[in-house]
mmCIF file of C-alpha atoms in Angstrom:
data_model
loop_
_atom_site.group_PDB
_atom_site.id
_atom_site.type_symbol
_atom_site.label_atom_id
_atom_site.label_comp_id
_atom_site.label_asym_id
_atom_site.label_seq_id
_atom_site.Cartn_x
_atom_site.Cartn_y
_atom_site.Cartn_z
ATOM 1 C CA UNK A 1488 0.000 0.000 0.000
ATOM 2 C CA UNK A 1489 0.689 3.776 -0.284
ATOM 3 C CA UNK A 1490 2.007 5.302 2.803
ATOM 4 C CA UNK A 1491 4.225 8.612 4.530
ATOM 5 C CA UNK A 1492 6.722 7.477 6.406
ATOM 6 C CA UNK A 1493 9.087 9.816 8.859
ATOM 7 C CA UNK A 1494 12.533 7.847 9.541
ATOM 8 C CA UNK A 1495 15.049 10.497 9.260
ATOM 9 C CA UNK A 1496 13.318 12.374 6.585
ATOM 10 C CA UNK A 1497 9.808 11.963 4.964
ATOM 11 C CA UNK A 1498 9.140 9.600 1.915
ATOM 12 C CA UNK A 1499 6.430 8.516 -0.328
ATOM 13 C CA UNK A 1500 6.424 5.006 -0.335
ATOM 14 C CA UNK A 1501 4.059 2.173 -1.880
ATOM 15 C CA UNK A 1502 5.238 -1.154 -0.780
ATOM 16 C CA UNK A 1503 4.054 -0.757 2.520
ATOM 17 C CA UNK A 1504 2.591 -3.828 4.137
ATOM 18 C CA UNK A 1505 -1.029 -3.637 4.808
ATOM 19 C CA UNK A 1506 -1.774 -3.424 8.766
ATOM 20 C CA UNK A 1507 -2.281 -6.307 10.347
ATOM 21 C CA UNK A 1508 -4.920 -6.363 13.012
ATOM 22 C CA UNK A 1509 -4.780 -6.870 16.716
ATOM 23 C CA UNK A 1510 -7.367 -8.422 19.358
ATOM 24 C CA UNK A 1511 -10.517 -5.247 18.959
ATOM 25 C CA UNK A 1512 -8.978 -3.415 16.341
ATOM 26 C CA UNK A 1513 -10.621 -2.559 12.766
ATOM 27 C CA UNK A 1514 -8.823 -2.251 9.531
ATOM 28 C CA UNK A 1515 -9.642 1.341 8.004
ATOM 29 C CA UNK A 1516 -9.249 2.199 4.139
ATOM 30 C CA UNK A 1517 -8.439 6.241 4.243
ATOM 31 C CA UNK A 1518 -11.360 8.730 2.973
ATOM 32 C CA UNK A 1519 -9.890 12.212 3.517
ATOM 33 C CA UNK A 1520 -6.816 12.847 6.450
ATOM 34 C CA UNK A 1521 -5.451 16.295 7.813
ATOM 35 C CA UNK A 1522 -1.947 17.795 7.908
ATOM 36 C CA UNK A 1523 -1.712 19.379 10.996
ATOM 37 C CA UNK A 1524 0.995 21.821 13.056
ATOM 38 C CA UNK A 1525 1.974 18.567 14.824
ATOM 39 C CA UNK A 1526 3.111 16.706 11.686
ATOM 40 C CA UNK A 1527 5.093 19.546 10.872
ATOM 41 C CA UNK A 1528 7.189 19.612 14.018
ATOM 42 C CA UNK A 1529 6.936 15.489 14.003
ATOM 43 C CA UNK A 1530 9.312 15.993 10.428
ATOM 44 C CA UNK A 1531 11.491 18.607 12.223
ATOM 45 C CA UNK A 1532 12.100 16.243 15.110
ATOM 46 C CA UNK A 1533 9.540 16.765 17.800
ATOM 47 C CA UNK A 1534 8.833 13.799 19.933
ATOM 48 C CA UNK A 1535 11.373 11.141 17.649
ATOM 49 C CA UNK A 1536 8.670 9.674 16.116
ATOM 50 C CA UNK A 1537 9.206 7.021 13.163
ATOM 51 C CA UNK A 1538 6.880 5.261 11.399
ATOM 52 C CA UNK A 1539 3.800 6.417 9.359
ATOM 53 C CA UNK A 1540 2.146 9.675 10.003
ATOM 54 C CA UNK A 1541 -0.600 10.898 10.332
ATOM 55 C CA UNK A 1542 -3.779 11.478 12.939
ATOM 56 C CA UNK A 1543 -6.696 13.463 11.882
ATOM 57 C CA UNK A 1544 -8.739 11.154 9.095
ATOM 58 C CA UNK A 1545 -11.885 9.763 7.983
ATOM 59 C CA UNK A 1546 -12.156 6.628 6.847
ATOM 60 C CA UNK A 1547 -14.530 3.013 6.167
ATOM 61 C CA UNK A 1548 -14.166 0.380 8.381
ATOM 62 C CA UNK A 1549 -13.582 -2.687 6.071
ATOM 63 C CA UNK A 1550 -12.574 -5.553 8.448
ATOM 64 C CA UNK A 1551 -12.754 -6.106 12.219
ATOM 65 C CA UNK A 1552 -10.626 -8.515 13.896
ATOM 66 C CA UNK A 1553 -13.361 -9.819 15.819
ATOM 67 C CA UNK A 1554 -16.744 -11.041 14.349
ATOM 68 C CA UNK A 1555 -18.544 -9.248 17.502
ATOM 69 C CA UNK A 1556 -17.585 -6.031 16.097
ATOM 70 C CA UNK A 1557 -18.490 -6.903 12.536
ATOM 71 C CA UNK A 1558 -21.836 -4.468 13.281
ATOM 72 C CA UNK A 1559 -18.535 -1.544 12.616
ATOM 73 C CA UNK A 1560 -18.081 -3.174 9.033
ATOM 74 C CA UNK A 1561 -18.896 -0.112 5.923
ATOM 75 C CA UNK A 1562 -18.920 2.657 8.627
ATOM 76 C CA UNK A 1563 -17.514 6.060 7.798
ATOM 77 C CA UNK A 1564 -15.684 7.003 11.353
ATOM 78 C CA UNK A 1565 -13.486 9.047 12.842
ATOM 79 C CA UNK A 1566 -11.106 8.570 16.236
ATOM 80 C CA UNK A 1567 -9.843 9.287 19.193
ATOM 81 C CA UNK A 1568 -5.620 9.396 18.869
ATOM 82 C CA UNK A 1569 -4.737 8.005 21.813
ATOM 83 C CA UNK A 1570 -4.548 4.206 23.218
ATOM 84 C CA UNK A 1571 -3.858 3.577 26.790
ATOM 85 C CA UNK A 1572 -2.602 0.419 28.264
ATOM 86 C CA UNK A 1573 -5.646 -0.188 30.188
ATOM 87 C CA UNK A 1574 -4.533 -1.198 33.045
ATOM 88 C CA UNK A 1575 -3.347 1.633 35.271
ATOM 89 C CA UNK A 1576 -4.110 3.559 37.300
ATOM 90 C CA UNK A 1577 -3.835 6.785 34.899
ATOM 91 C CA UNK A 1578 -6.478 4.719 32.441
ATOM 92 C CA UNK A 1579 -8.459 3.239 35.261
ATOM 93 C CA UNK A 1580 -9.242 6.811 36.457
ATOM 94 C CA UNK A 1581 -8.840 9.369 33.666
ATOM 95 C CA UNK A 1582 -8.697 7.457 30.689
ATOM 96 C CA UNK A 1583 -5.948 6.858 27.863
ATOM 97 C CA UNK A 1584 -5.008 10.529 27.150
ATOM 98 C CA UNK A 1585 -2.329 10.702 29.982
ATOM 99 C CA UNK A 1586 -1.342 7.066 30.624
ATOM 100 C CA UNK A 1587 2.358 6.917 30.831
ATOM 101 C CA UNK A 1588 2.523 3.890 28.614
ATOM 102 C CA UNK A 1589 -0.030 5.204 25.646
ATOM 103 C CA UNK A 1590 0.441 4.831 22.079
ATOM 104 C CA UNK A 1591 -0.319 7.926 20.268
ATOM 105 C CA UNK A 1592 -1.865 7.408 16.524
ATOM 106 C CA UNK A 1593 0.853 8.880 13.932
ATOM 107 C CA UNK A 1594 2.747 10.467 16.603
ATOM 108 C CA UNK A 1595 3.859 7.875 19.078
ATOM 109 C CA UNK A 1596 4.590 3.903 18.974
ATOM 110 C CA UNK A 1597 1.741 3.961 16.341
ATOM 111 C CA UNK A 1598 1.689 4.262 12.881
ATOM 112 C CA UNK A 1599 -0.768 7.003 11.923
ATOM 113 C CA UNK A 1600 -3.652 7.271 8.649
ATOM 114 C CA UNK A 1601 -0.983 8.497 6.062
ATOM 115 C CA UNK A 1602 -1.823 5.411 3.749
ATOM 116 C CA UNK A 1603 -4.293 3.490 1.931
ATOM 117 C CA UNK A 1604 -4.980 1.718 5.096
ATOM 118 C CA UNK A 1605 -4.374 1.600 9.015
ATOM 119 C CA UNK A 1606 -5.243 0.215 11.918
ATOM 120 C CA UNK A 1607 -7.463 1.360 15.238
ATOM 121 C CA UNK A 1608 -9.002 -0.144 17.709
ATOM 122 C CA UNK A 1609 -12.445 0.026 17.781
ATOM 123 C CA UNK A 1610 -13.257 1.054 21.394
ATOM 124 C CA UNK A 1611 -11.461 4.680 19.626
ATOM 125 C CA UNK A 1612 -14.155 4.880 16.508
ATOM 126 C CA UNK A 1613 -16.866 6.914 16.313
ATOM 127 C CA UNK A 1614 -19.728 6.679 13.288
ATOM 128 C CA UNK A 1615 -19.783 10.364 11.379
ATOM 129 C CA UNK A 1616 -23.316 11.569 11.163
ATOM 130 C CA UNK A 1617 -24.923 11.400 7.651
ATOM 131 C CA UNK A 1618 -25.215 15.286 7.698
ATOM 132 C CA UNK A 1619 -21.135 15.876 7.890
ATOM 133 C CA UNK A 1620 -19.191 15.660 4.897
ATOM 134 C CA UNK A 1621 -16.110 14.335 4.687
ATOM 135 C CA UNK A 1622 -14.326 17.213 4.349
ATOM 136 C CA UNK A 1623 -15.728 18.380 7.489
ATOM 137 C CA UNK A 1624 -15.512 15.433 9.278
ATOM 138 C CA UNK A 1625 -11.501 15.029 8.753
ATOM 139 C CA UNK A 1626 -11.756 18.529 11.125
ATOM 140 C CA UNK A 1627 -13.263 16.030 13.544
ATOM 141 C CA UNK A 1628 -9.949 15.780 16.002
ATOM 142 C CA UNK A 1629 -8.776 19.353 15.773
ATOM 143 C CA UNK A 1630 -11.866 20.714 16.692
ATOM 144 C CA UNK A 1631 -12.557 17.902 19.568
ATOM 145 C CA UNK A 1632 -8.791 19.352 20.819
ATOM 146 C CA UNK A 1633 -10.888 23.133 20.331
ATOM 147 C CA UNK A 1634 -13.453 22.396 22.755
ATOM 148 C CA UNK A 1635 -11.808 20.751 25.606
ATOM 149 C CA UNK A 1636 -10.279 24.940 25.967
ATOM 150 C CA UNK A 1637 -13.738 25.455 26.510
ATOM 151 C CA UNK A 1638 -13.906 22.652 29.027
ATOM 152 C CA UNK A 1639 -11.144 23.796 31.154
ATOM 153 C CA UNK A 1640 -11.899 27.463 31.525
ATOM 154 C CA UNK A 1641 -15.686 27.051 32.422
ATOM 155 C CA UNK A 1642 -14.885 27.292 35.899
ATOM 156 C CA UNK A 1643 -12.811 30.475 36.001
ATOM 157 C CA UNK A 1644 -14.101 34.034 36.314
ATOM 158 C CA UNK A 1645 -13.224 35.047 32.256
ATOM 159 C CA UNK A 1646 -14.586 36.941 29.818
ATOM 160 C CA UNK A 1647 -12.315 38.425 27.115
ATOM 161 C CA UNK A 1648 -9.996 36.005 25.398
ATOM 162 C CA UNK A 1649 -7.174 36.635 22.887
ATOM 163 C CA UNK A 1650 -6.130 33.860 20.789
ATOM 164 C CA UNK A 1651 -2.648 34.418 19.969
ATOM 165 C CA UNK A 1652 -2.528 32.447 16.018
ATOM 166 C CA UNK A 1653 -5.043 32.219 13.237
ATOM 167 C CA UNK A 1654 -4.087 29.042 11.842
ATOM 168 C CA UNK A 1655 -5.749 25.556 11.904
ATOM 169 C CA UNK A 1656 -6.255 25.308 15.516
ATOM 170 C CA UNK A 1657 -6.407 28.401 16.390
ATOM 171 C CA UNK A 1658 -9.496 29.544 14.439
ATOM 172 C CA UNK A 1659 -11.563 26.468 15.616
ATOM 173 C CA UNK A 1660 -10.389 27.769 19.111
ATOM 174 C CA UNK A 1661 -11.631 30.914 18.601
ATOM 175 C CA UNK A 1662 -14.715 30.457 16.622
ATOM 176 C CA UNK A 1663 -16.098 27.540 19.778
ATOM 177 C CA UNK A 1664 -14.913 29.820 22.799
ATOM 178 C CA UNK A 1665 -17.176 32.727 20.996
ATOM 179 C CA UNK A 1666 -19.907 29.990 20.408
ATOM 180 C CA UNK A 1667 -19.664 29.856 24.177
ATOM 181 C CA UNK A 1668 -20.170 33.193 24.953
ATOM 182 C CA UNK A 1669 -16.651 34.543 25.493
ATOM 183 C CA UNK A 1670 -15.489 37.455 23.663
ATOM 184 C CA UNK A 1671 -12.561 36.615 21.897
ATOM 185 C CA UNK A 1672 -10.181 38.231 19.953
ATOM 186 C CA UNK A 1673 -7.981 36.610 16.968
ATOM 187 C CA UNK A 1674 -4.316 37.739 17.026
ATOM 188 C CA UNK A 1675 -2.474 37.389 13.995
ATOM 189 C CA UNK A 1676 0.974 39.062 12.728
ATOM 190 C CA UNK A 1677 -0.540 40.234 9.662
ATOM 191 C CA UNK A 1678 -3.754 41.700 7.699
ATOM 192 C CA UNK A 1679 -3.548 38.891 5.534
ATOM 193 C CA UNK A 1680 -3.971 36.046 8.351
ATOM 194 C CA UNK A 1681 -6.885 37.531 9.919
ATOM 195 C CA UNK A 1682 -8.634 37.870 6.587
ATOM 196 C CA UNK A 1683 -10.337 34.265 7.379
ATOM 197 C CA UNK A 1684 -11.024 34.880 10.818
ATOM 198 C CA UNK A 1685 -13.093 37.959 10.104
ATOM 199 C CA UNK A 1686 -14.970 35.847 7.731
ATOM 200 C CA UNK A 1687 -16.074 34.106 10.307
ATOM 201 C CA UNK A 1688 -17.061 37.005 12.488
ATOM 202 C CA UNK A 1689 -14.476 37.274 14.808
ATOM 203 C CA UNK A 1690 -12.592 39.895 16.096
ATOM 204 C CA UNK A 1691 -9.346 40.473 15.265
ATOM 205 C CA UNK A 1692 -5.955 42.664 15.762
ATOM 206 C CA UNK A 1693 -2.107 42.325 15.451
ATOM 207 C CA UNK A 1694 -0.273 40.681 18.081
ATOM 208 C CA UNK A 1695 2.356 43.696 18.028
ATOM 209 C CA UNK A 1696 0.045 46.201 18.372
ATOM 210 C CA UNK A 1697 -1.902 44.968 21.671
ATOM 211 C CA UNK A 1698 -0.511 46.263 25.129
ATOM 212 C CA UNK A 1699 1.253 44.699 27.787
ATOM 213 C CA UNK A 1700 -1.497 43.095 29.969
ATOM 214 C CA UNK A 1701 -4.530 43.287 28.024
ATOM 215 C CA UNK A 1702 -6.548 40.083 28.378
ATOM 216 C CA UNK A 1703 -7.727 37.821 31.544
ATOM 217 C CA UNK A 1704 -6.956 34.576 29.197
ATOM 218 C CA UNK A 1705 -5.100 34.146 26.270
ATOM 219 C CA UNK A 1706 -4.960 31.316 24.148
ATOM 220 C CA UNK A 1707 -1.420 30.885 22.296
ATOM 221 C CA UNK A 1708 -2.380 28.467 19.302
ATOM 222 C CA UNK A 1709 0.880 29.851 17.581
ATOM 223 C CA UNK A 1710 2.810 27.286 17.223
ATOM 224 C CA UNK A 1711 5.833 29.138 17.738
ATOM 225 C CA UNK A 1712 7.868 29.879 20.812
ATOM 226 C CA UNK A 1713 7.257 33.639 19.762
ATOM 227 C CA UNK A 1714 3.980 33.269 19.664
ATOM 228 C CA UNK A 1715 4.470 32.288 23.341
ATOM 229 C CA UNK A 1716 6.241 35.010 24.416
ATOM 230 C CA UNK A 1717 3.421 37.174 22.653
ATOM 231 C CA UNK A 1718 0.562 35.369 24.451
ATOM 232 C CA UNK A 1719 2.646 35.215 27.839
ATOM 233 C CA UNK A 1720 3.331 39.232 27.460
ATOM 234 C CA UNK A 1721 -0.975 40.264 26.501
ATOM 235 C CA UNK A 1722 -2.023 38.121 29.368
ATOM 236 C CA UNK A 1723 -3.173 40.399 32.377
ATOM 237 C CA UNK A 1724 -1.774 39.651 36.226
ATOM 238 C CA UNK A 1725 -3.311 36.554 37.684
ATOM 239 C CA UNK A 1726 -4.809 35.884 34.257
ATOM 240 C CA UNK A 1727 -4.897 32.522 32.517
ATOM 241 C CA UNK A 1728 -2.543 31.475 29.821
ATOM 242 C CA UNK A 1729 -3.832 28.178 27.613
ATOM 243 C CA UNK A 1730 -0.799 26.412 26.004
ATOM 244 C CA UNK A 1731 -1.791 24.835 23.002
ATOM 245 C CA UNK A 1732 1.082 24.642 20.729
ATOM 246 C CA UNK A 1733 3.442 21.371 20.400
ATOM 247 C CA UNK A 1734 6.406 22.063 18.505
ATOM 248 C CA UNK A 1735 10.176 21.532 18.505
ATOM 249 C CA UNK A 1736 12.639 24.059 19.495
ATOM 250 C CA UNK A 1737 15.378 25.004 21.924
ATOM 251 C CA UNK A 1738 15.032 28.547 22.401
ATOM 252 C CA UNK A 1739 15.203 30.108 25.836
ATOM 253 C CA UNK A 1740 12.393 30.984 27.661
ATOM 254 C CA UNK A 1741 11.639 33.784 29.709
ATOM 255 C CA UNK A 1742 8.957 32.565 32.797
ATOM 256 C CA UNK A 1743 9.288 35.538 35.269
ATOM 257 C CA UNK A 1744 6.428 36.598 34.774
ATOM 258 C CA UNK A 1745 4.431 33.913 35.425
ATOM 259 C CA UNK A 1746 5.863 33.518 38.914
ATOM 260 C CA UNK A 1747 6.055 37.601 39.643
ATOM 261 C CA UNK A 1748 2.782 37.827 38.230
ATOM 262 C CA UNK A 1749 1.041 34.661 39.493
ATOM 263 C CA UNK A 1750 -0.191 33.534 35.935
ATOM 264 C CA UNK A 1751 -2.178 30.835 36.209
ATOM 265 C CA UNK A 1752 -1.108 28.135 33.110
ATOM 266 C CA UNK A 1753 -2.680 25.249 31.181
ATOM 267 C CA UNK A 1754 -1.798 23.093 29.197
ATOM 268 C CA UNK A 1755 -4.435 21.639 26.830
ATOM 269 C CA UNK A 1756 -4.431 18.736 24.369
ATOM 270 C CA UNK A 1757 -7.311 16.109 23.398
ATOM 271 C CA UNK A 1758 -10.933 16.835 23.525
ATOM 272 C CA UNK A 1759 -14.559 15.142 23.165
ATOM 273 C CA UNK A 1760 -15.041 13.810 19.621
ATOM 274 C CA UNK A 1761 -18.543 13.242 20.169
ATOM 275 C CA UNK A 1762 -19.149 16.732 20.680
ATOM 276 C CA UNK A 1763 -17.237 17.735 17.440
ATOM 277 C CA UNK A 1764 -19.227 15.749 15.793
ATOM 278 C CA UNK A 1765 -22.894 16.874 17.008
ATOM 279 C CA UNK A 1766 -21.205 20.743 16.443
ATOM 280 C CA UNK A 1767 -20.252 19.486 13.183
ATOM 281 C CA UNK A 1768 -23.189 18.239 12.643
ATOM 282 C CA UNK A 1769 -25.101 21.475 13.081
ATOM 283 C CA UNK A 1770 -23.186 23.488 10.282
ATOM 284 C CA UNK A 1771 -22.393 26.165 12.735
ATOM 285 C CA UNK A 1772 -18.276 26.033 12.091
ATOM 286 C CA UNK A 1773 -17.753 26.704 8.097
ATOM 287 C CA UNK A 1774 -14.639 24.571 8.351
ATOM 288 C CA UNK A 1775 -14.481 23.725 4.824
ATOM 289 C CA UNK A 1776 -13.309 27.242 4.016
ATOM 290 C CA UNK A 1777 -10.406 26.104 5.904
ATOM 291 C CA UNK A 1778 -9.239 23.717 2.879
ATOM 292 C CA UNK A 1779 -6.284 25.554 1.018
ATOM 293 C CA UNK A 1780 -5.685 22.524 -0.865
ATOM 294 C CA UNK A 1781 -6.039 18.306 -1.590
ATOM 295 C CA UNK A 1782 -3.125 15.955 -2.609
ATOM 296 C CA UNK A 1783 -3.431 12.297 -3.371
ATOM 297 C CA UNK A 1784 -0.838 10.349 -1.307
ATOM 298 C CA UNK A 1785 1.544 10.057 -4.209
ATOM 299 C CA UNK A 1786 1.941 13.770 -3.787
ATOM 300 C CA UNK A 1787 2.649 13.659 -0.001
ATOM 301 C CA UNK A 1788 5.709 15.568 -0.229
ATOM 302 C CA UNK A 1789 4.309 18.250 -1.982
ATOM 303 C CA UNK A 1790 1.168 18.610 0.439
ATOM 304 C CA UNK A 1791 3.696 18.648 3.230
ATOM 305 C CA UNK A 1792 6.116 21.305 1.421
ATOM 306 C CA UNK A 1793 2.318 23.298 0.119
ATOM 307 C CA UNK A 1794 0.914 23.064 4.264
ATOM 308 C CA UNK A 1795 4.308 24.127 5.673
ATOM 309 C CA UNK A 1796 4.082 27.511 3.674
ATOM 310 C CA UNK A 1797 3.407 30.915 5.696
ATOM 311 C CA UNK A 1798 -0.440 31.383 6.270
ATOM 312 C CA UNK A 1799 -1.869 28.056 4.982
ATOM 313 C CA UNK A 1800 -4.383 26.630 7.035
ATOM 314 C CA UNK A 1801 -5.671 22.933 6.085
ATOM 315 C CA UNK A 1802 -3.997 20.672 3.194
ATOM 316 C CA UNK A 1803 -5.666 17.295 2.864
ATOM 317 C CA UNK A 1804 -4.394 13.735 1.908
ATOM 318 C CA UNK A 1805 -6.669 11.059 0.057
ATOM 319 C CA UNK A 1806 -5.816 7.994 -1.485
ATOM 320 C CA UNK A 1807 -5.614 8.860 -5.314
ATOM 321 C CA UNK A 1808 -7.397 12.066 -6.652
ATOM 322 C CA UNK A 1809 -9.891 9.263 -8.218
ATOM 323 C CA UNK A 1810 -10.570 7.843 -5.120
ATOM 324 C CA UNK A 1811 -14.332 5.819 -4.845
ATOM 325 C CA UNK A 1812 -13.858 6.105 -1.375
#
């Protein structure tokens, strides 16, 4: 089969062997997958990954290892990334997200949806609704990672919110936490970037141009460490600062502030799926408009070189451009 694979360097490859399955795992021919911020750093060396990327997708289930799951057989589905060991006491109480022995779908000890087919286990799946499209459901896991923000700030006395990056994530962010009832503010580091976000009604301004201390939360979606150093700056004393951003670098840091100042910081990661997909489901998030471009696998490279550019947002990865799937 076709496949990305990350050793040292990316490559297109098509003599890939076709996943075999474990014990409650389903086989899963590719519809549409995402490239996200995360594969970006994974190819610049964050977290040593090797193997196949790849973990934002819709896909068919075409063969369960077990007949009691063959009821999953022909389903378009999403999933959840990560798969716990089960067994302690991280998974027994919280679930797989944070267990210290998880495998992480395309990103760690598991090859991702980069290819014609993959592997997941089932208990991860969830059935897309007949109302969401593919290409909105592939915005399934981003958006899931979106509204678990909204999750963690319920409890805390906020009301205006800056999210420092217009990207991928950061404009789901943004466009959920305002569905909530925040007001929220898109920072960007140009007119350009923030041309999307005021198409989707949102407020905007240029991260240089807001003042020290300006906002009880801030959301830095950046991807950059200067993007931190932005966020960490606008955030007001005793305010909240939301780290979203994975990436790989070594610059220093400068924390004083959030000891002198008593910032309050979280970091944030996986969300609810099933609530992406009933939001999804409702048309209220025009993620499409997101979609700057679609490659077949055979054109990975070039996807990865086209979603690495300055101020793309979403570049998608599908079997062949033919694709019945």
């Amino acid at each position: 089969m076709q496949a990305l694979r990350l050793d040292k360097s990316l490559s297109y490859r098509n003599d890939m062997p076709i996943p075999e399955l474990a014990a409650g795992e389903a086989l899963i021919a590719l519809r549409l997958a995402g490239i996200c911020a995360t594969d970006l750093e994974l190819v610049k060396g964050y977290a040593g990954f090797s193997g196949i990327l790849g973990h934002e997708f819709v896909g068919t289930v075409i063969a369960v290892a077990d007949d009691k799951h063959r009821d999953w057989l022909n389903r378009r589905v999403v999933g959840s990334i990560n798969i716990g060991c089960n067994a302690c006491e991280v998974c027994q109480r919280d679930g797989p997200e944070h267990c210290l022995n998880r495998k992480v779908l395309g990103i760690r000890g598991k090859d991702g949806v980069f290819a014609d087919y993959f592997s997941l286990s089932i208990a991860n799946l969830y059935t897309v609704p007949d109302a969401v499209t593919d290409q909105a459901a592939v915005f399934t896991e981003p958006l899931a990672a979106a509204l678990r923000v909204v999750k963690q700030i319920a409890a805390l006395p906020i009301t205006d919110i800056a999210v420092v990056g217009p990207g991928r994530l950061g404009l789901l962010i943004a466009k959920v936490l305002s569905l909530a009832g925040y007001q929220i503010t898109v920072l960007g580091r140009s007119a350009a970037s923030l041309a999307l976000p005021k198409q989707w009604q949102l407020a905007t301004g240029l991260t240089n141009e807001i003042p020290d201390n300006s906002f009880d939360c801030v959301v830095d979606a950046s991807g950059q460490t200067s993007g931190f150093t932005q966020a960490l700056r606008i955030v007001k004393p005793r305010g909240t600062l939301v780290l979203k951003s994975t990436f790989a670098a070594d610059a220093a840091l400068d924390l004083s502030k959030v000891v002198v100042y008593e910032i309050n910081i979280i970091g944030s990661r996986c969300g609810p799926f099933a609530d992406a997909l009933a939001l999804l489901a409702e048309n209220k998030l025009p993620v499409e408009t997101m979609i700057d471009g679609q490659y077949p696998l055979s054109d990975g490279l070039a996807a990865f070189n086209h979603a690495a550019q300055a101020g793309v947002r979403k570049i998608l990865l599908q079997p062949a451009l033919n694709s019945d799937y």
